[in-house]
């Protein structure tokens, strides 16, 4: 059973205006659904929600939702944020069964140094940062690490190459690209080029000398 307990009150009013008042009061409106049960509108404390998700598991933190005294195992399915303030304005919780696998997205982290790539002037480009997996709630990994130390130029890593923990299965296309190699591109600053009246490049040093001569002549006059 999850150790993170989050109180969810079902007595909130529905509608845009009541939702705004709740947010101003430090509350987040949301809904709980899943496992064949009814969708239940709820409200949770914004700070308590933030603290519950501020763990290594992140959005995949297993929660015990205290829905008016009824404890239900759940996960955050979706968070909606304010487009400017980045505050959570709505949260969707999904009920889960401790003995039934659930599909979630897990963060991908590249570790190690691909010396075989860097010695040839290349870099490793990460193409995917999350991967879909299926696992029972208690064994959902916080993240999946991929060692790139043995990569050389021309190598690619795909989701099917990821070593998954016991009880965790890949969801989706095993050929989805995770990382690849490419030649490092070095940008060289281009000098400013002046053009004459006919659109031809003007030598900067010659142009400076001409300007000095013109200035001298004007002074003499």
Coordinates of N, CA and C in Angstrom, one line a residue:
X1 N 0.8 -1.2 0.0 CA 0.0 0.0 0.0 C 0.9 1.2 0.0
X2 N 0.4 2.2 -0.7 CA 1.2 3.5 -0.8 C 1.3 4.2 0.5
X3 N 2.5 4.8 0.8 CA 2.7 5.5 2.1 C 2.3 7.0 1.9
X4 N 2.1 7.4 0.7 CA 1.7 8.8 0.5 C 0.2 9.0 0.5
X5 N -0.3 9.6 1.5 CA -1.8 9.8 1.7 C -2.1 11.2 1.3
X6 N -3.1 11.3 0.4 CA -3.6 12.6 0.0 C -5.1 12.7 0.2
X7 N -5.5 13.7 0.9 CA -6.9 13.9 1.2 C -7.6 14.5 -0.1
X8 N -8.7 13.9 -0.4 CA -9.5 14.4 -1.6 C -11.0 14.6 -1.2
X9 N -11.4 15.8 -1.2 CA -12.8 16.1 -0.7 C -13.7 16.1 -1.9
X10 N -14.9 15.5 -1.7 CA -15.8 15.4 -2.9 C -17.0 16.4 -2.8
X11 N -16.9 17.4 -1.9 CA -18.0 18.3 -1.7 C -17.9 19.6 -2.5
X12 N -16.9 19.6 -3.4 CA -16.7 20.9 -4.1 C -17.9 21.1 -5.1
X13 N -18.1 22.5 -5.4 CA -19.1 22.9 -6.4 C -18.4 22.8 -7.8
X14 N -19.2 22.5 -8.7 CA -18.7 22.4 -10.1 C -18.9 23.7 -10.8
X15 N -18.1 23.9 -11.8 CA -18.2 25.2 -12.6 C -16.9 26.0 -12.6
X16 N -16.8 26.9 -13.5 CA -15.6 27.7 -13.7 C -15.4 28.6 -12.5
X17 N -16.4 29.3 -12.1 CA -16.2 30.3 -11.0 C -15.9 29.6 -9.7
X18 N -16.6 28.5 -9.3 CA -16.2 27.8 -8.0 C -14.7 27.3 -8.1
X19 N -14.3 26.9 -9.3 CA -13.0 26.3 -9.5 C -11.9 27.5 -9.3
X20 N -12.2 28.7 -9.8 CA -11.3 29.8 -9.6 C -11.2 30.1 -8.1
X21 N -12.3 30.1 -7.4 CA -12.3 30.4 -6.0 C -11.4 29.4 -5.2
X22 N -11.6 28.1 -5.6 CA -10.8 27.1 -5.0 C -9.3 27.3 -5.2
X23 N -8.9 27.7 -6.4 CA -7.5 27.9 -6.7 C -7.0 29.0 -5.9
X24 N -7.8 30.1 -5.8 CA -7.3 31.3 -5.0 C -7.1 30.9 -3.5
X25 N -7.8 29.9 -3.1 CA -7.8 29.4 -1.7 C -6.7 28.3 -1.5
X26 N -5.9 28.1 -2.6 CA -4.8 27.1 -2.4 C -5.3 25.7 -2.6
X27 N -6.4 25.5 -3.3 CA -6.9 24.2 -3.6 C -6.9 23.9 -5.1
X28 N -6.9 22.6 -5.5 CA -6.8 22.2 -6.9 C -8.0 21.3 -7.2
X29 N -8.9 21.7 -8.1 CA -10.0 20.8 -8.4 C -9.5 19.6 -9.3
X30 N -10.2 18.5 -9.2 CA -9.8 17.3 -10.0 C -10.9 16.3 -10.1
X31 N -10.5 15.1 -10.5 CA -11.5 14.0 -10.7 C -10.7 12.7 -10.4
X32 N -11.5 11.8 -9.8 CA -11.0 10.4 -9.6 C -11.8 9.5 -10.4
X33 N -11.2 8.6 -11.2 CA -11.9 7.6 -12.0 C -11.1 6.4 -12.2
X34 N -11.7 5.4 -12.8 CA -11.0 4.1 -13.1 C -11.6 2.9 -12.3
X35 N -11.1 1.7 -12.7 CA -11.5 0.4 -12.1 C -13.0 0.2 -12.2
X36 N -13.6 0.7 -13.2 CA -15.1 0.5 -13.4 C -15.9 1.4 -12.5
X37 N -15.4 2.2 -11.6 CA -16.1 3.1 -10.7 C -16.5 4.4 -11.4
X38 N -17.4 5.1 -10.7 CA -17.9 6.4 -11.3 C -16.8 7.4 -11.2
X39 N -16.8 8.4 -12.1 CA -15.9 9.5 -12.0 C -16.4 10.5 -10.9
X40 N -15.5 10.8 -9.9 CA -15.9 11.6 -8.8 C -15.1 12.9 -8.8
X41 N -15.8 14.0 -8.8 CA -15.1 15.3 -8.7 C -14.6 15.5 -7.3
X42 N -13.3 15.9 -7.2 CA -12.7 16.1 -5.9 C -11.9 17.4 -5.9
X43 N -11.5 17.8 -4.7 CA -10.5 18.9 -4.6 C -9.5 18.5 -3.6
X44 N -8.2 18.9 -3.9 CA -7.1 18.5 -3.0 C -6.3 19.8 -2.7
X45 N -5.6 19.8 -1.6 CA -4.8 20.9 -1.2 C -3.6 21.0 -2.2
X46 N -3.3 22.2 -2.7 CA -2.2 22.4 -3.7 C -0.9 22.0 -3.1
X47 N -0.6 22.5 -1.9 CA 0.7 22.2 -1.3 C 0.9 20.7 -1.0
X48 N -0.2 20.0 -0.5 CA -0.1 18.6 -0.3 C 0.1 17.8 -1.5
X49 N -0.5 18.2 -2.6 CA -0.3 17.6 -3.9 C 1.1 17.8 -4.4
X50 N 1.6 19.0 -4.3 CA 3.0 19.2 -4.7 C 4.0 18.4 -3.9
X51 N 3.7 18.3 -2.6 CA 4.6 17.5 -1.7 C 4.6 16.0 -2.1
X52 N 3.4 15.6 -2.4 CA 3.2 14.1 -2.7 C 3.9 13.8 -4.0
X53 N 4.0 14.7 -4.9 CA 4.6 14.4 -6.2 C 6.1 14.9 -6.3
X54 N 6.6 15.5 -5.2 CA 7.9 16.0 -5.1 C 8.8 14.9 -4.5
X55 N 8.8 13.7 -5.2 CA 9.6 12.6 -4.8 C 10.3 12.1 -6.0
X56 N 11.2 11.1 -5.8 CA 11.9 10.5 -7.0 C 11.0 9.9 -8.0
X57 N 9.8 9.5 -7.5 CA 8.8 8.8 -8.5 C 8.1 9.9 -9.3
X58 N 8.1 11.1 -8.9 CA 7.5 12.2 -9.7 C 6.0 11.9 -9.9
X59 N 5.5 12.0 -11.1 CA 4.1 11.8 -11.4 C 3.7 10.4 -11.2
X60 N 4.6 9.5 -11.2 CA 4.3 8.1 -11.0 C 4.3 7.6 -9.5
X61 N 4.3 8.6 -8.6 CA 4.2 8.3 -7.2 C 2.9 7.6 -6.9
X62 N 2.9 6.5 -6.2 CA 1.8 5.7 -5.8 C 1.1 6.4 -4.6
X63 N -0.1 6.8 -4.7 CA -0.8 7.5 -3.7 C -2.0 6.7 -3.1
X64 N -2.2 7.0 -1.8 CA -3.5 6.6 -1.2 C -4.4 7.8 -1.1
X65 N -5.4 7.8 -1.9 CA -6.4 8.9 -1.9 C -7.4 8.7 -0.8
X66 N -7.4 9.6 0.1 CA -8.4 9.6 1.2 C -9.6 10.3 0.7
X67 N -10.5 9.6 0.0 CA -11.7 10.2 -0.5 C -12.9 10.2 0.5
X68 N -12.9 11.2 1.3 CA -13.9 11.3 2.4 C -13.9 10.1 3.3
X69 N -12.7 9.7 3.6 CA -12.5 8.5 4.5 C -12.4 7.2 3.8
X70 N -12.7 7.1 2.5 CA -12.5 5.9 1.8 C -11.1 5.9 1.1
X71 N -10.3 5.0 1.5 CA -8.9 5.0 1.0 C -8.9 4.2 -0.3
X72 N -8.4 4.9 -1.4 CA -8.3 4.3 -2.7 C -6.9 4.5 -3.3
X73 N -6.3 3.4 -3.8 CA -5.0 3.4 -4.4 C -5.1 4.1 -5.7
X74 N -4.2 5.1 -6.0 CA -4.3 5.8 -7.3 C -3.0 6.4 -7.7
X75 N -3.0 6.9 -9.0 CA -1.9 7.5 -9.6 C -2.4 8.8 -10.2
X76 N -1.5 9.8 -10.4 CA -1.8 11.0 -11.2 C -1.8 10.6 -12.7
X77 N -2.9 10.8 -13.3 CA -3.0 10.5 -14.8 C -2.6 11.7 -15.6
X78 N -3.0 12.9 -15.2 CA -2.8 14.1 -15.9 C -2.8 15.3 -15.0
X79 N -1.9 16.2 -15.3 CA -1.9 17.5 -14.6 C -2.0 18.6 -15.6
X80 N -2.9 19.5 -15.4 CA -3.1 20.7 -16.2 C -2.5 21.9 -15.6
X81 N -1.7 22.7 -16.3 CA -1.0 23.8 -15.7 C -1.5 25.1 -16.3
X82 N -1.5 26.2 -15.5 CA -1.8 27.5 -16.0 C -0.7 27.9 -17.1
X83 N -1.1 28.4 -18.2 CA -0.2 28.7 -19.3 C 0.9 29.8 -19.0
X84 N 0.6 30.6 -18.0 CA 1.6 31.7 -17.7 C 2.3 31.4 -16.3
X85 N 1.5 31.2 -15.3 CA 2.1 31.0 -13.9 C 2.6 29.6 -13.7
X86 N 2.3 28.6 -14.6 CA 2.7 27.3 -14.5 C 2.2 26.6 -13.2
X87 N 1.1 27.1 -12.6 CA 0.5 26.5 -11.5 C -0.5 25.4 -11.9
X88 N -0.6 24.3 -11.1 CA -1.5 23.2 -11.4 C -3.0 23.8 -11.2
X89 N -3.8 23.6 -12.3 CA -5.2 24.1 -12.2 C -6.2 23.0 -12.2
X90 N -5.7 21.8 -12.5 CA -6.6 20.6 -12.5 C -5.8 19.3 -12.5
X91 N -6.3 18.3 -11.8 CA -5.6 17.1 -11.7 C -6.5 15.9 -11.9
X92 N -6.1 14.9 -12.7 CA -6.9 13.7 -12.9 C -6.2 12.6 -12.2
X93 N -6.9 11.9 -11.3 CA -6.4 10.7 -10.6 C -7.0 9.4 -11.2
X94 N -6.3 8.4 -11.4 CA -6.8 7.1 -11.8 C -6.7 6.1 -10.7
X95 N -7.8 5.4 -10.4 CA -7.7 4.3 -9.4 C -6.9 3.1 -10.0
X96 N -6.1 2.5 -9.2 CA -5.4 1.3 -9.6 C -5.5 0.2 -8.6
X97 N -5.3 -1.0 -9.1 CA -5.3 -2.2 -8.3 C -3.8 -2.6 -8.1
X98 N -3.5 -2.9 -6.9 CA -2.1 -3.3 -6.5 C -1.6 -4.5 -7.3
X99 N -2.6 -5.4 -7.7 CA -2.2 -6.6 -8.3 C -2.4 -6.6 -9.9
X100 N -2.7 -5.4 -10.4 CA -2.9 -5.3 -11.9 C -2.0 -4.3 -12.5
X101 N -1.3 -4.7 -13.6 CA -0.4 -3.8 -14.2 C -1.1 -2.6 -14.8
X102 N -0.4 -1.5 -14.8 CA -1.0 -0.2 -15.3 C 0.1 0.4 -16.3
X103 N -0.4 1.0 -17.3 CA 0.5 1.7 -18.3 C 0.8 3.1 -17.8
X104 N 2.1 3.4 -17.8 CA 2.6 4.7 -17.4 C 3.8 5.1 -18.3
X105 N 4.2 6.4 -18.3 CA 5.4 6.8 -18.9 C 6.5 7.0 -17.9
X106 N 7.7 6.5 -18.2 CA 8.8 6.6 -17.3 C 9.9 7.4 -18.0
X107 N 10.6 8.2 -17.2 CA 11.7 9.1 -17.7 C 12.9 8.2 -18.1
X108 N 13.5 8.6 -19.2 CA 14.8 8.0 -19.7 C 15.9 8.9 -19.4
X109 N 17.0 8.3 -18.8 CA 18.2 9.0 -18.4 C 19.4 8.3 -19.1
X110 N 20.2 9.1 -19.9 CA 21.4 8.5 -20.4 C 22.5 8.7 -19.4
X111 N 23.3 7.7 -19.2 CA 24.5 7.8 -18.3 C 25.7 7.3 -19.0
X112 N 26.9 7.7 -18.4 CA 28.1 7.2 -19.0 C 28.6 8.2 -20.1
X113 N 29.9 8.0 -20.5 CA 30.5 8.8 -21.5 C 30.9 8.0 -22.7
X114 N 30.4 8.3 -23.9 CA 30.7 7.6 -25.1 C 32.0 8.1 -25.7
X115 N 33.1 7.6 -25.2 CA 34.4 8.0 -25.7 C 34.6 7.7 -27.1
X116 N 34.1 6.6 -27.6 CA 34.2 6.2 -28.9 C 33.5 7.1 -29.9
X117 N 32.6 7.9 -29.4 CA 31.9 8.9 -30.2 C 32.7 10.3 -30.1
X118 N 33.0 10.7 -28.9 CA 33.6 12.0 -28.7 C 35.0 12.0 -29.3
X119 N 35.8 10.9 -29.3 CA 37.1 10.9 -29.9 C 37.1 11.1 -31.4
X120 N 35.9 10.8 -32.0 CA 35.8 11.0 -33.4 C 35.0 12.3 -33.7
X121 N 35.0 13.2 -32.7 CA 34.3 14.5 -33.0 C 32.8 14.4 -33.1
X122 N 32.2 13.4 -32.4 CA 30.8 13.3 -32.5 C 30.1 13.5 -31.2
X123 N 28.8 13.5 -31.2 CA 28.0 13.7 -30.0 C 26.8 12.6 -30.0
X124 N 26.3 12.4 -28.8 CA 25.2 11.5 -28.7 C 23.9 12.3 -28.5
X125 N 23.0 12.2 -29.4 CA 21.7 12.9 -29.4 C 20.6 12.1 -28.8
X126 N 19.9 12.6 -27.8 CA 18.8 11.9 -27.2 C 17.5 12.3 -27.9
X127 N 16.8 11.3 -28.5 CA 15.6 11.5 -29.3 C 14.4 11.4 -28.4
X128 N 14.4 10.5 -27.5 CA 13.2 10.2 -26.6 C 13.6 10.4 -25.2
X129 N 12.7 11.0 -24.4 CA 13.0 11.3 -23.0 C 12.1 10.5 -22.1
X130 N 11.0 9.9 -22.6 CA 10.1 9.0 -21.8 C 9.8 7.8 -22.6
X131 N 9.4 6.7 -21.9 CA 9.0 5.5 -22.6 C 7.8 4.9 -21.9
X132 N 6.9 4.3 -22.7 CA 5.7 3.7 -22.1 C 6.0 2.3 -21.6
X133 N 5.6 2.0 -20.3 CA 5.8 0.7 -19.8 C 4.5 0.3 -19.1
X134 N 4.4 -1.0 -18.8 CA 3.3 -1.6 -18.1 C 3.9 -2.3 -16.9
X135 N 3.4 -2.1 -15.7 CA 3.9 -2.7 -14.5 C 2.9 -2.6 -13.4
X136 N 3.0 -3.4 -12.4 CA 2.1 -3.3 -11.2 C 2.5 -2.0 -10.5
X137 N 1.6 -1.4 -9.9 CA 1.9 -0.1 -9.2 C 3.1 -0.1 -8.3
X138 N 3.3 -1.1 -7.5 CA 4.4 -1.2 -6.6 C 5.8 -1.3 -7.2
X139 N 5.9 -1.7 -8.5 CA 7.2 -1.9 -9.1 C 7.4 -0.9 -10.3
X140 N 6.6 0.1 -10.4 CA 6.8 1.1 -11.4 C 8.2 1.8 -11.1
X141 N 9.1 1.8 -12.1 CA 10.4 2.4 -11.8 C 10.3 3.9 -11.8
X142 N 11.1 4.6 -11.0 CA 11.2 6.0 -11.0 C 11.7 6.6 -12.3
X143 N 12.7 5.9 -12.9 CA 13.3 6.2 -14.1 C 14.0 5.0 -14.7
X144 N 14.4 5.1 -15.9 CA 15.2 4.0 -16.6 C 16.5 4.6 -17.1
X145 N 17.6 4.1 -16.7 CA 18.9 4.6 -17.1 C 19.5 3.7 -18.2
X146 N 20.1 4.4 -19.2 CA 20.7 3.7 -20.3 C 22.2 4.1 -20.4
X147 N 23.0 3.1 -20.3 CA 24.5 3.3 -20.4 C 24.9 3.5 -21.8
X148 N 25.5 4.6 -22.2 CA 25.9 4.9 -23.5 C 27.4 4.8 -23.7
X149 N 28.1 4.2 -22.7 CA 29.6 4.2 -22.7 C 30.1 3.4 -23.9
X150 N 29.4 2.4 -24.4 CA 29.9 1.5 -25.5 C 29.5 2.0 -26.8
X151 N 28.8 3.1 -26.9 CA 28.4 3.6 -28.2 C 29.5 4.1 -29.0
X152 N 29.5 3.9 -30.4 CA 30.5 4.4 -31.3 C 29.7 5.1 -32.4
X153 N 30.5 5.8 -33.2 CA 29.8 6.6 -34.3 C 29.0 5.6 -35.2
X154 N 27.8 6.0 -35.5 CA 26.9 5.2 -36.3 C 26.0 4.4 -35.5
X155 N 26.2 4.2 -34.2 CA 25.3 3.4 -33.4 C 24.0 4.1 -33.1
X156 N 22.9 3.4 -32.8 CA 21.7 3.9 -32.4 C 21.2 3.0 -31.2
X157 N 20.4 3.6 -30.4 CA 19.7 2.9 -29.3 C 18.2 3.1 -29.5
X158 N 17.5 2.0 -29.3 CA 16.0 2.0 -29.5 C 15.4 1.5 -28.2
X159 N 14.1 1.7 -28.1 CA 13.4 1.3 -26.9 C 13.5 -0.2 -26.6
X160 N 13.6 -1.0 -27.7 CA 13.8 -2.4 -27.5 C 15.1 -2.8 -26.9
X161 N 16.1 -1.9 -26.9 CA 17.4 -2.1 -26.3 C 17.4 -1.8 -24.8
X162 N 16.4 -1.2 -24.3 CA 16.4 -0.8 -22.9 C 16.3 -2.1 -22.0
X163 N 17.2 -2.2 -21.0 CA 17.1 -3.3 -20.0 C 16.0 -2.9 -19.0
X164 N 15.0 -3.7 -18.9 CA 13.9 -3.4 -18.0 C 13.9 -4.2 -16.8
X165 N 13.5 -3.6 -15.6 CA 13.5 -4.4 -14.4 C 12.5 -5.5 -14.5
X166 N 12.6 -6.5 -13.6 CA 11.7 -7.6 -13.5 C 10.3 -7.1 -13.2
X167 N 9.3 -7.6 -13.9 CA 7.9 -7.1 -13.7 C 7.5 -5.9 -14.5
X168 N 8.5 -5.4 -15.3 CA 8.2 -4.2 -16.2 C 8.3 -4.6 -17.6
X169 N 7.2 -4.3 -18.4 CA 7.2 -4.6 -19.8 C 7.1 -3.3 -20.7
X170 N 7.7 -3.4 -21.8 CA 7.7 -2.3 -22.8 C 6.3 -2.2 -23.4
X171 N 5.8 -0.9 -23.5 CA 4.6 -0.7 -24.2 C 4.9 0.2 -25.5
X172 N 4.4 -0.2 -26.6 CA 4.7 0.5 -27.8 C 5.7 -0.1 -28.8
X173 N 6.2 0.7 -29.7 CA 7.1 0.2 -30.8 C 8.5 0.0 -30.2
X174 N 9.1 -1.2 -30.3 CA 10.4 -1.4 -29.8 C 11.5 -0.8 -30.7
X175 N 11.1 -0.3 -31.9 CA 12.0 0.3 -32.8 C 12.1 1.8 -32.6
X176 N 11.3 2.4 -31.7 CA 11.3 3.8 -31.5 C 12.7 4.3 -31.1
X177 N 13.2 5.3 -31.7 CA 14.6 5.8 -31.5 C 14.7 6.5 -30.1
X178 N 15.7 6.1 -29.4 CA 16.0 6.7 -28.1 C 17.2 7.6 -28.2
X179 N 18.3 7.2 -28.9 CA 19.5 8.0 -29.0 C 20.3 7.6 -30.2
X180 N 21.0 8.5 -30.8 CA 21.8 8.3 -32.0 C 23.0 9.1 -31.9
X181 N 23.9 8.9 -32.9 CA 25.2 9.7 -32.9 C 25.2 10.6 -34.1
X182 N 25.9 11.7 -34.0 CA 26.1 12.6 -35.1 C 27.4 13.4 -35.0
X183 N 27.8 13.9 -36.1 CA 29.1 14.8 -36.0 C 28.7 16.1 -35.4
X184 N 29.6 16.5 -34.4 CA 29.4 17.8 -33.8 C 29.5 18.9 -34.8
X185 N 28.6 19.8 -34.7 CA 28.6 21.0 -35.6 C 29.2 22.2 -34.8
X186 N 30.2 22.7 -35.4 CA 30.9 23.9 -34.7 C 30.6 25.1 -35.6
X187 N 29.9 26.1 -35.0 CA 29.5 27.3 -35.7 C 30.7 28.3 -35.6
X188 N 31.1 28.7 -36.8 CA 32.2 29.7 -36.9 C 31.6 31.1 -37.2
X189 N 32.0 32.0 -36.4 CA 31.5 33.4 -36.5 C 31.9 34.0 -37.9
X190 N 31.0 34.5 -38.6 CA 31.4 35.1 -39.9 C 31.6 36.6 -39.7
X191 N 32.7 37.1 -40.4 CA 33.0 38.5 -40.2 C 31.9 39.4 -41.0
X192 N 31.7 40.6 -40.4 CA 30.7 41.5 -41.1 C 31.3 41.9 -42.4
X193 N 30.5 41.9 -43.5 CA 31.0 42.3 -44.8 C 30.2 43.4 -45.3
X194 N 30.9 44.5 -45.6 CA 30.2 45.7 -46.2 C 30.1 45.6 -47.7
X195 N 29.1 46.1 -48.3 CA 28.9 46.1 -49.7 C 29.0 47.5 -50.3
X196 N 29.6 47.6 -51.5 CA 29.6 48.9 -52.2 C 28.3 49.2 -52.9
X197 N 28.3 50.3 -53.6 CA 27.1 50.7 -54.3 C 26.6 49.7 -55.3
X198 N 27.5 48.9 -55.8 CA 27.2 47.9 -56.8 C 26.9 46.5 -56.2
X199 N 26.9 46.4 -54.9 CA 26.7 45.2 -54.2 C 27.9 44.3 -54.1
X200 N 29.1 44.8 -54.3 CA 30.3 44.0 -54.2 C 30.9 44.1 -52.8
X201 N 31.5 43.1 -52.3 CA 32.1 43.2 -51.0 C 33.2 44.2 -50.9
X202 N 33.3 45.0 -49.8 CA 34.3 46.0 -49.7 C 35.3 45.6 -48.6
X203 N 36.6 45.7 -48.9 CA 37.6 45.4 -48.0 C 37.5 46.3 -46.8
X204 N 37.4 45.8 -45.6 CA 37.2 46.7 -44.4 C 38.4 47.6 -44.2
X205 N 39.6 47.1 -44.3 CA 40.8 47.9 -44.1 C 40.9 49.0 -45.1
X206 N 40.6 48.7 -46.4 CA 40.6 49.7 -47.4 C 39.5 50.8 -47.2
X207 N 38.4 50.3 -46.8 CA 37.3 51.2 -46.6 C 37.6 52.2 -45.4
X208 N 38.3 51.7 -44.4 CA 38.7 52.5 -43.3 C 39.7 53.6 -43.7
X209 N 40.7 53.2 -44.5 CA 41.7 54.1 -45.0 C 41.0 55.2 -45.8
X210 N 40.1 54.8 -46.7 CA 39.4 55.8 -47.5 C 38.6 56.8 -46.7
X211 N 38.0 56.3 -45.6 CA 37.2 57.2 -44.8 C 38.1 58.1 -44.1
X212 N 39.4 57.7 -43.7 CA 40.3 58.6 -43.0 C 40.8 59.7 -43.9
X213 N 41.1 59.2 -45.2 CA 41.5 60.2 -46.2 C 40.5 61.3 -46.5
X214 N 39.2 60.8 -46.6 CA 38.1 61.8 -46.8 C 38.0 62.7 -45.7
X215 N 38.1 62.2 -44.5 CA 38.0 63.1 -43.3 C 39.1 64.1 -43.3
X216 N 40.3 63.7 -43.7 CA 41.5 64.6 -43.7 C 41.3 65.7 -44.7
X217 N 40.8 65.3 -45.9 CA 40.5 66.3 -46.9 C 39.5 67.3 -46.5
X218 N 38.4 66.9 -45.8 CA 37.4 67.8 -45.3 C 38.0 68.8 -44.3
X219 N 38.9 68.3 -43.5 CA 39.5 69.2 -42.4 C 40.4 70.2 -43.1
X220 N 41.1 69.8 -44.1 CA 42.0 70.7 -44.8 C 41.2 71.8 -45.5
X221 N 40.1 71.5 -46.0 CA 39.2 72.5 -46.7 C 38.7 73.5 -45.7

